[in-house]
mmCIF file of C-alpha atoms in Angstrom:
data_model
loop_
_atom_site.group_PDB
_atom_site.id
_atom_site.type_symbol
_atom_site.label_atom_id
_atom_site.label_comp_id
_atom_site.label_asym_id
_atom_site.label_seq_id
_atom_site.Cartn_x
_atom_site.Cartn_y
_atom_site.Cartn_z
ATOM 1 C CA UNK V 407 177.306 135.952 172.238
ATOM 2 C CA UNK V 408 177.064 139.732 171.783
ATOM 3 C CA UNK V 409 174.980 141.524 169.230
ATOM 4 C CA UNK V 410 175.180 145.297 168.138
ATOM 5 C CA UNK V 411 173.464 146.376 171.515
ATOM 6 C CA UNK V 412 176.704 145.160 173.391
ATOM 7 C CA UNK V 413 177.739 148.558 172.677
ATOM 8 C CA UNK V 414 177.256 151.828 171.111
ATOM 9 C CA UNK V 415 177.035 152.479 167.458
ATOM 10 C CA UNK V 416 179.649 153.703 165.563
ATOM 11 C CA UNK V 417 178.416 157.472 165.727
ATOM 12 C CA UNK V 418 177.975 156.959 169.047
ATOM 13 C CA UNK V 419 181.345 155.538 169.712
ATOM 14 C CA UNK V 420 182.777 158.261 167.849
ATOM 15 C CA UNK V 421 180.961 161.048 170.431
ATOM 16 C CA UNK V 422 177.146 160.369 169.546
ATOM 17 C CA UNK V 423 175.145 163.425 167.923
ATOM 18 C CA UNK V 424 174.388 165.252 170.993
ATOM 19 C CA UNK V 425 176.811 167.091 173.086
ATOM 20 C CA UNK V 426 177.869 171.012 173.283
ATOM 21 C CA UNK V 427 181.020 171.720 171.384
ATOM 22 C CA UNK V 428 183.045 172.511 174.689
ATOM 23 C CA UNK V 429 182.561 168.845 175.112
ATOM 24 C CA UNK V 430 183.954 167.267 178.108
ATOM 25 C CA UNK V 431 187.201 168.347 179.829
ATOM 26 C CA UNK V 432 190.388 166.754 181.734
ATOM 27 C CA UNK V 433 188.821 167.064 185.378
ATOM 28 C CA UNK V 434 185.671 165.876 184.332
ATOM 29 C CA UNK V 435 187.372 162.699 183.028
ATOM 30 C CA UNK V 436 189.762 162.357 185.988
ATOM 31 C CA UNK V 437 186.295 162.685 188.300
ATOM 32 C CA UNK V 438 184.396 159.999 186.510
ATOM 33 C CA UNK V 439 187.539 157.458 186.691
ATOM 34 C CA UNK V 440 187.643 158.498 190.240
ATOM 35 C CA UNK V 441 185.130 155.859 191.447
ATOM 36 C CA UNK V 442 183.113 156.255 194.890
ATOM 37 C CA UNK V 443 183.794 154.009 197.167
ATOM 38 C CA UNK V 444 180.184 151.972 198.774
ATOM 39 C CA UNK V 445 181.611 148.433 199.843
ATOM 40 C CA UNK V 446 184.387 146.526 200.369
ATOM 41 C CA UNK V 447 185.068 146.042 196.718
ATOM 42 C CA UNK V 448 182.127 147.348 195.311
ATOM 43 C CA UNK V 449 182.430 151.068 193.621
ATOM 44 C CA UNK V 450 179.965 153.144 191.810
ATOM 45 C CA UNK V 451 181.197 155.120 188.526
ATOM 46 C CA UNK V 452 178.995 158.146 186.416
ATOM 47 C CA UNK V 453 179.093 159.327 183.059
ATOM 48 C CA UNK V 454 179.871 162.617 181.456
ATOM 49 C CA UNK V 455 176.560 164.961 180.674
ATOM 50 C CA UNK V 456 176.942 165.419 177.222
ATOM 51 C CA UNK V 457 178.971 162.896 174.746
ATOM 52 C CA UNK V 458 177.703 159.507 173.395
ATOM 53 C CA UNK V 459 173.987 158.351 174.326
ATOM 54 C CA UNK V 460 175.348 155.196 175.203
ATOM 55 C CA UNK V 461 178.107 154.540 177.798
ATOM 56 C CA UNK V 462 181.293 154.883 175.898
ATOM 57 C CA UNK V 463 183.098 151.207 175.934
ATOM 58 C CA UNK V 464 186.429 153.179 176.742
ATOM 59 C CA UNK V 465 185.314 154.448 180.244
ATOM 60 C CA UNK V 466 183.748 151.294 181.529
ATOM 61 C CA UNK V 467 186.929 149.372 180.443
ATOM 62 C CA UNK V 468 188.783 152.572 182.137
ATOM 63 C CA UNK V 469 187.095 152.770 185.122
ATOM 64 C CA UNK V 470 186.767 148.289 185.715
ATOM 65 C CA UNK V 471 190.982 148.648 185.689
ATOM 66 C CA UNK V 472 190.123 151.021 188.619
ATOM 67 C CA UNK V 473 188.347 149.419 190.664
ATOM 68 C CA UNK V 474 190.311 146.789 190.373
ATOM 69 C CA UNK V 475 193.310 149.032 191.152
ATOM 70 C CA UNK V 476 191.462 150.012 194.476
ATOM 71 C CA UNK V 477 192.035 146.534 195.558
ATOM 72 C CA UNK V 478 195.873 145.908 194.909
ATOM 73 C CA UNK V 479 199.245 145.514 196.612
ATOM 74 C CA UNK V 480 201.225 148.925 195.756
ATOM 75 C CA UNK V 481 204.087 146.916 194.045
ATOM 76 C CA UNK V 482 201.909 145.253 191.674
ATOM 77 C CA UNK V 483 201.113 146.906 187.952
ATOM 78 C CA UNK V 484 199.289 146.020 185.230
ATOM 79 C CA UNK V 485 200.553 144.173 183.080
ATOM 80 C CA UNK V 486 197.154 142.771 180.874
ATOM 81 C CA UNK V 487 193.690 142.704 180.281
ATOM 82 C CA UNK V 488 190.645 141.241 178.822
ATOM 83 C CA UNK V 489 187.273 142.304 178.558
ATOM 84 C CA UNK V 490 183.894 141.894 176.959
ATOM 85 C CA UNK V 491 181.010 144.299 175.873
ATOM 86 C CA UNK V 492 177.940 142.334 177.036
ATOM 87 C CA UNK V 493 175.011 145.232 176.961
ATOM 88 C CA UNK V 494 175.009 148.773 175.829
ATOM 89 C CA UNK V 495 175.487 151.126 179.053
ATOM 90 C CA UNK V 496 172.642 153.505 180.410
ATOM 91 C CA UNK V 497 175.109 157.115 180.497
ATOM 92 C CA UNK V 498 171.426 157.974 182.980
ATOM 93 C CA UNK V 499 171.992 156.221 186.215
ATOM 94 C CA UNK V 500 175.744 154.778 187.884
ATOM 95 C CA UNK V 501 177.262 151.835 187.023
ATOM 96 C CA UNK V 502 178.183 149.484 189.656
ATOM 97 C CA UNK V 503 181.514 147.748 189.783
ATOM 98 C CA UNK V 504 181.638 144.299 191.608
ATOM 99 C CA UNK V 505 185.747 143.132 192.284
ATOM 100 C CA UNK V 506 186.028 139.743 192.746
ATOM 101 C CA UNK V 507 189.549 138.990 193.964
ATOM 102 C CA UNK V 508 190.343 136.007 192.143
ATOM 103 C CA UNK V 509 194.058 135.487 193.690
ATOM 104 C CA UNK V 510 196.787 137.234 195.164
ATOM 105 C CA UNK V 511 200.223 135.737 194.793
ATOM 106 C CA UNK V 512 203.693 135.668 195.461
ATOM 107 C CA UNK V 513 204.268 137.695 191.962
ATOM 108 C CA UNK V 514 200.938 138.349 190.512
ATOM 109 C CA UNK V 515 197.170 139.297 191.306
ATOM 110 C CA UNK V 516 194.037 138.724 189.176
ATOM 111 C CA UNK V 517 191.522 140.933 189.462
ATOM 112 C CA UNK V 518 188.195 140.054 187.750
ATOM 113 C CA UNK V 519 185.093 142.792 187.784
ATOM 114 C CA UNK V 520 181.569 143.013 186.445
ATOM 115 C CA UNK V 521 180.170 145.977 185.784
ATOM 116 C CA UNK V 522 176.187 146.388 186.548
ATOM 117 C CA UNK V 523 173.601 148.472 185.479
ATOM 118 C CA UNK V 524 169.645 147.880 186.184
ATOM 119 C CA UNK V 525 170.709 144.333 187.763
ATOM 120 C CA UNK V 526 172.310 142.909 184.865
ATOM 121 C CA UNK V 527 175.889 142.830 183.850
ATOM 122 C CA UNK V 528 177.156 144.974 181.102
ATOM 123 C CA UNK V 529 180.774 144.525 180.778
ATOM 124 C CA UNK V 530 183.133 142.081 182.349
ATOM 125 C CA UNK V 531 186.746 142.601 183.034
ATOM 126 C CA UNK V 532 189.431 140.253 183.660
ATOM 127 C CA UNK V 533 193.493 141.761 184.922
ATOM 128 C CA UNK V 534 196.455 140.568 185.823
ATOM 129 C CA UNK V 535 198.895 142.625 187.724
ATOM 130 C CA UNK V 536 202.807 141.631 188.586
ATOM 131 C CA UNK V 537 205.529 142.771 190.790
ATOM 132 C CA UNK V 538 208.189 144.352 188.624
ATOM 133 C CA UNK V 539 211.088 141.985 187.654
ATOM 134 C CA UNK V 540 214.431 141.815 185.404
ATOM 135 C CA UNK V 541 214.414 139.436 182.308
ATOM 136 C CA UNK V 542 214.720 139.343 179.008
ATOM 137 C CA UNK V 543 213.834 141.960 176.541
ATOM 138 C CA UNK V 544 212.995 143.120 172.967
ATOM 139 C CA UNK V 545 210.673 144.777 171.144
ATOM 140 C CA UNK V 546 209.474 145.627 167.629
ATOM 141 C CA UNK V 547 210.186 148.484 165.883
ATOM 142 C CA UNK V 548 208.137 151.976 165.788
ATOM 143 C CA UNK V 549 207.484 152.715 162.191
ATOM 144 C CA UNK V 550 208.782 156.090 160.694
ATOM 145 C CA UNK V 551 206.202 158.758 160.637
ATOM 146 C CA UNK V 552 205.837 162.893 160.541
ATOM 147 C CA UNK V 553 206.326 163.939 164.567
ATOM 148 C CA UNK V 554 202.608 165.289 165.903
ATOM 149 C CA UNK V 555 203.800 168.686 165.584
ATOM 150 C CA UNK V 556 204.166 168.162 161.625
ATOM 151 C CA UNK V 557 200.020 167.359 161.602
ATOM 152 C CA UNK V 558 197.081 168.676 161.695
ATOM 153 C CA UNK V 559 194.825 167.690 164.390
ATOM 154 C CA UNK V 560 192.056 165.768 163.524
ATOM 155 C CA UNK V 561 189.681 168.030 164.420
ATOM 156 C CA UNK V 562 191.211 170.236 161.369
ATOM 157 C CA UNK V 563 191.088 167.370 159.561
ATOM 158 C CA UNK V 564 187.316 166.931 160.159
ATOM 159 C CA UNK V 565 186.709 170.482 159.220
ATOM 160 C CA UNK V 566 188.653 170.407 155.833
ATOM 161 C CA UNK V 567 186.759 167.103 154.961
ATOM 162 C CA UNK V 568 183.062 167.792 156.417
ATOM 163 C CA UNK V 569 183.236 172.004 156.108
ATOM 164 C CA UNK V 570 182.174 171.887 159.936
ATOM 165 C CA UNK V 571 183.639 170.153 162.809
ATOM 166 C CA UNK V 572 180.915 167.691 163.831
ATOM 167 C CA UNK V 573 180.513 167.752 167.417
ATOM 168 C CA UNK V 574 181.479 164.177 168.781
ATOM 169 C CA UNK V 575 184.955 165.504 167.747
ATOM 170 C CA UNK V 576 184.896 167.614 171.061
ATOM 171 C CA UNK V 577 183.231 164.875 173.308
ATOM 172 C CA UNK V 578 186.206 163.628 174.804
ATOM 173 C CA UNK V 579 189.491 165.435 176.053
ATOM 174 C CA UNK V 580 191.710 163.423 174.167
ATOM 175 C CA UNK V 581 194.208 165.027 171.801
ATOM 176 C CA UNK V 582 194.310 163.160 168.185
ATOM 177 C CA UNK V 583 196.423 163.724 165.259
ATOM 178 C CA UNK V 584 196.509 160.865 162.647
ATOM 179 C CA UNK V 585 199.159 160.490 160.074
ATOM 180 C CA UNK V 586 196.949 158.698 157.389
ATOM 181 C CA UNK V 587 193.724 159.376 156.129
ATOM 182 C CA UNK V 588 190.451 159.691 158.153
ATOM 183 C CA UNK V 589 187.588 157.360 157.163
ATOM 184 C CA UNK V 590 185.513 160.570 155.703
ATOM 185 C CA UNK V 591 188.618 161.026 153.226
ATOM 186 C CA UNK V 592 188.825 157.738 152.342
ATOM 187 C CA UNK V 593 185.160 157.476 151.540
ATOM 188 C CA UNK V 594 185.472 160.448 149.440
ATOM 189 C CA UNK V 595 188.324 158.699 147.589
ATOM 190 C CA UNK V 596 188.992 155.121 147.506
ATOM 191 C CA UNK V 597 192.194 155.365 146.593
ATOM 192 C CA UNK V 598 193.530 156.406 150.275
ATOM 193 C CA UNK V 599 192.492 153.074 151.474
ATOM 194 C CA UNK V 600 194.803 151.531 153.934
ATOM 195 C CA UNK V 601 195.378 148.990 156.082
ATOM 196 C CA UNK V 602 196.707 151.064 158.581
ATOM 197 C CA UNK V 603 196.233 153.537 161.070
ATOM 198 C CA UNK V 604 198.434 155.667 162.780
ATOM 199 C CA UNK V 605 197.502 157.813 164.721
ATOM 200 C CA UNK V 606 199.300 160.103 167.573
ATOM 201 C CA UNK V 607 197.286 160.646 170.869
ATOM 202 C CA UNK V 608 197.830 162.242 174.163
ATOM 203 C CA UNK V 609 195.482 164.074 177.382
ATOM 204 C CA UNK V 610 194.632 167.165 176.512
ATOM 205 C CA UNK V 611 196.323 168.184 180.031
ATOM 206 C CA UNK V 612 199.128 167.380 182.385
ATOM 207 C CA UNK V 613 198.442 164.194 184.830
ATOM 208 C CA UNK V 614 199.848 163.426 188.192
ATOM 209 C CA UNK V 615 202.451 161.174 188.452
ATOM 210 C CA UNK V 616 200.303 157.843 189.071
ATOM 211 C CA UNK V 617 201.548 155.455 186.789
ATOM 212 C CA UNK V 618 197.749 153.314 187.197
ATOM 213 C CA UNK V 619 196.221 157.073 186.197
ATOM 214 C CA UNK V 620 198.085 157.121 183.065
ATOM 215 C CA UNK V 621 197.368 153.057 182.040
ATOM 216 C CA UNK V 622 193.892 153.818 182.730
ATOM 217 C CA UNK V 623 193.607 156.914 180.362
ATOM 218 C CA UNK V 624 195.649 154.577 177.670
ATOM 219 C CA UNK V 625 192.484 152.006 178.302
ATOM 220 C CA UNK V 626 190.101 154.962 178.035
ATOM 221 C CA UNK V 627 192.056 156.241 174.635
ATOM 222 C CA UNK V 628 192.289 152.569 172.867
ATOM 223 C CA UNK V 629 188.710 152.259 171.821
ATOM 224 C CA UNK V 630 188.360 155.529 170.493
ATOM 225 C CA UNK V 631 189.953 154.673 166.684
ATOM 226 C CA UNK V 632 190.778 150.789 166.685
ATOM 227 C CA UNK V 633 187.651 149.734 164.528
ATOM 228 C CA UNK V 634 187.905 152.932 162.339
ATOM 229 C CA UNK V 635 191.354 150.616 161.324
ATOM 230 C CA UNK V 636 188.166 148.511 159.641
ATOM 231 C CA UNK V 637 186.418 151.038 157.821
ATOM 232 C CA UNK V 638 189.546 152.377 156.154
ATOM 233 C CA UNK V 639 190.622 149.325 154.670
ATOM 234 C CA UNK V 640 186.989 149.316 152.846
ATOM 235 C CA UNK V 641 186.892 153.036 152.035
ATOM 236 C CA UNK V 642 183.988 153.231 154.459
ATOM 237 C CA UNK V 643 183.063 155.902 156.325
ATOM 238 C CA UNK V 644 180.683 155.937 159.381
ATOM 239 C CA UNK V 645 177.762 156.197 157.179
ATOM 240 C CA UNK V 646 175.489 152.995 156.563
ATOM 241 C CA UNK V 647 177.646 151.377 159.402
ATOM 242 C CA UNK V 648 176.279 149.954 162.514
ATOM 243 C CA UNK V 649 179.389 149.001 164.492
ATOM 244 C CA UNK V 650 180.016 147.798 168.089
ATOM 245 C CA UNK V 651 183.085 146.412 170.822
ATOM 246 C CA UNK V 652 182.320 143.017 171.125
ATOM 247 C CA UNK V 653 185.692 142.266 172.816
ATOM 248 C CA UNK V 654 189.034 144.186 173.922
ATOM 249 C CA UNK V 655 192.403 142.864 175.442
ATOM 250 C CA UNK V 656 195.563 144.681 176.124
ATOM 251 C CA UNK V 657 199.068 144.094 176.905
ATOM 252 C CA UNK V 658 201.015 146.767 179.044
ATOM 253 C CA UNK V 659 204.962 146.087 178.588
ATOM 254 C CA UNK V 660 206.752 149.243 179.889
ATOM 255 C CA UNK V 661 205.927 152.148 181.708
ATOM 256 C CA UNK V 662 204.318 155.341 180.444
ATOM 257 C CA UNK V 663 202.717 158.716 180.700
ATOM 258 C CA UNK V 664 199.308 159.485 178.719
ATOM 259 C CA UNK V 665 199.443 163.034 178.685
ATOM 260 C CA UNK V 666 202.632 162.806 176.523
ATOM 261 C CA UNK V 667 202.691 162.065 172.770
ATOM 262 C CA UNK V 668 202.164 158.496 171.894
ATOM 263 C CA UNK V 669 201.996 156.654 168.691
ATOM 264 C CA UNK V 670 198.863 154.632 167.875
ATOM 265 C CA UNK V 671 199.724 152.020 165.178
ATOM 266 C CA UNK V 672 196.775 149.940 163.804
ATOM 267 C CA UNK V 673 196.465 147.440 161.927
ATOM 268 C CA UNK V 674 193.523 145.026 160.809
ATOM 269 C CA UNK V 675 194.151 141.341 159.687
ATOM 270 C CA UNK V 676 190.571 140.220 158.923
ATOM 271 C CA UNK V 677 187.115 141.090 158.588
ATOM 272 C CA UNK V 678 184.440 138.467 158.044
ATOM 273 C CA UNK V 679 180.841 137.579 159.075
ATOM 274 C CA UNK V 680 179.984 141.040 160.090
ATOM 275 C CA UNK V 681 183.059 141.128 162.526
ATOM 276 C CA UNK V 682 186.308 143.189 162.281
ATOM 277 C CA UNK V 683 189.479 142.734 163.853
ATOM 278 C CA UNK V 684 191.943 145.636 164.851
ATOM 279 C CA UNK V 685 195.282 145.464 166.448
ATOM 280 C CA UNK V 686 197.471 148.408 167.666
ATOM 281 C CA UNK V 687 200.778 148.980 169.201
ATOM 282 C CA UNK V 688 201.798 152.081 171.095
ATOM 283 C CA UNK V 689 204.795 153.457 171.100
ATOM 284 C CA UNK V 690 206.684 156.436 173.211
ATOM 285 C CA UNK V 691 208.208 159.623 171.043
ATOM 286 C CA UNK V 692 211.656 157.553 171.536
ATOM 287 C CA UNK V 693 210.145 154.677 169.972
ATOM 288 C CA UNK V 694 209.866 152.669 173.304
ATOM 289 C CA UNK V 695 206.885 149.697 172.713
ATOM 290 C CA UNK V 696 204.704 150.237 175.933
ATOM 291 C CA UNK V 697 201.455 148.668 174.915
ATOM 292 C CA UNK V 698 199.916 146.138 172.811
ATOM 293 C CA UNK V 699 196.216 146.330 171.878
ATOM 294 C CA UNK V 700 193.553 143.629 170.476
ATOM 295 C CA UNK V 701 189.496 144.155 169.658
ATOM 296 C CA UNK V 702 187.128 142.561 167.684
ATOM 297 C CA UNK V 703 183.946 144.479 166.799
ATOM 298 C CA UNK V 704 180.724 144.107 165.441
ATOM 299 C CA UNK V 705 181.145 145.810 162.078
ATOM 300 C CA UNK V 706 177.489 145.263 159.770
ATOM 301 C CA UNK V 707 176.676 147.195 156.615
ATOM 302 C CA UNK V 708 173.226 148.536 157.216
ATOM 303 C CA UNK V 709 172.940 150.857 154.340
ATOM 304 C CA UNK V 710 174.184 150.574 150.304
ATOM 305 C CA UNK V 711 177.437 148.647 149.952
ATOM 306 C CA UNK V 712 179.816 150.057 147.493
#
């Protein structure tokens, strides 16, 4: 069972306190999911030089789904995943990513991969990829909300609400533009608490057309505001928070592309026992479903409750 070191704080989730404000761009994300290569199925990843002291639990569950991907059939895709935060991740040295090819069949392929730091596992990984096949199909609707190009980002949000922009907001290269309150807001008044959290996200950048680049940057993407989904239901804030991944599983139902706009929509059923539950669905600018998104989290009030 995982305790808050299976992953980083919730200031360092959200970028950590260090990090110049230039933060870390497109090609330096591509590069770190762009694992090396030392065995058969064995790879070696890094982490950016400035962001979160703690290896964010985005880019290990990003880079696991490729190294994974390194060992596939080119008709199969992803089509789910399900992973665990076991330790917190040294961002110092690589992280080693062991594929164990669990089966290759007819239609599918599971993939399952442990990632390694100092000799110990810090993450595991379990995917299942499928050829692509007709049958039946349906989806849930994409709720009605302003198009990104109506909002602010939220780095204009964090500026209007703060007076600065704090600097984790330019760790990552990850445009963000949410439709509802942030959690600052809604600590400063309760009554914009919500149970959801919508939120429109895309690369800060134009991809190549690799269709397991783009699921891999949605994997990267997913942790980044899933437990805030949490916080603003309490009209918490970061502050007095210790918060942590314990688990993540996602469901990939249509094809994509990451570095166009896509709808976030979270949602939290429960929180109890120091443990939160988020859910999100993301949606294409036509309102296609193309992903389905599950994590739990270690969520413990270390300061004053309200």
């Amino acid at each position: 069972m995982a305790d808050e070191s299976a992953a980083p704080t919730a200031g360092e989730r959200a970028g950590g306190p260090a990090g110049p404000a230039e933060g870390q761009s497109l090609a330096a994300l591509l590069d770190i999911l762009d694992l090396e290569r030392i065995e058969d199925d064995i790879y070696r990843g890094s982490s950016p030089d400035h962001g979160p002291q703690r290896v964010f639990g985005g880019q290990v569950a990003g880079q696991a789904l490729v190294a994974a991907g390194r060992t596939l059939p080119p008709d199969r895709a992803v089509h789910s995943l399900h992973a665990y935060f076991i330790r917190p991740g040294d961002p110092a040295v690589p992280i080693v990513y062991q594929v164990d090819r669990v089966r290759d069949g007819r239609s599918f392929t599971t993939r399952r991969v442990t990632a390694v730091q100092h000799g110990r596992a810090i993450f595991t990984l379990s995917a299942s990829f499928h050829t692509t096949e007709p049958g039946l199909s349906h989806q849930v609707r994409m709720p009605e909300v302003p198009g990104p190009e109506e909002l602010p980002t939220a780095r204009e949000r964090l500026e209007k609400a703060l007076g600065r922009v704090p600097r984790f907001a330019y760790w990552h290269p990850i445009e963000m533009r949410p439709v509802g309150p942030l959690s600052f807001e809604v600590s400063a008044d309760p009554a914009l608490r919500t149970t959801e959290n919508l939120v429109w996200i895309r690369v800060d950048g134009r991809l190549p057309d690799d269709p397991m680049l783009h699921v891999c940057l949605m994997t990267y993407a997913s942790d980044l505001t899933l437990l805030d989904t949490v916080l603003l239901r309490h009209g918490r804030s970061f502050e007095g928070i210790s918060m942590a991944s314990l688990d993540h599983a996602m469901w990939f139902h249509r094809p994509f592309r990451a570095d166009e706009w896509l709808l976030y929509a979270q949602e939290t059923p429960s929180a109890e026992g120091a443990r939160g539950l988020a859910r999100g669905l993301v949606y294409t600018r036509e309102g296609e479903l193309v992903c389905s998104v599950v994590q739990e989290g270690l969520i413990r009030v270390v300061g004053d409750g309200d």
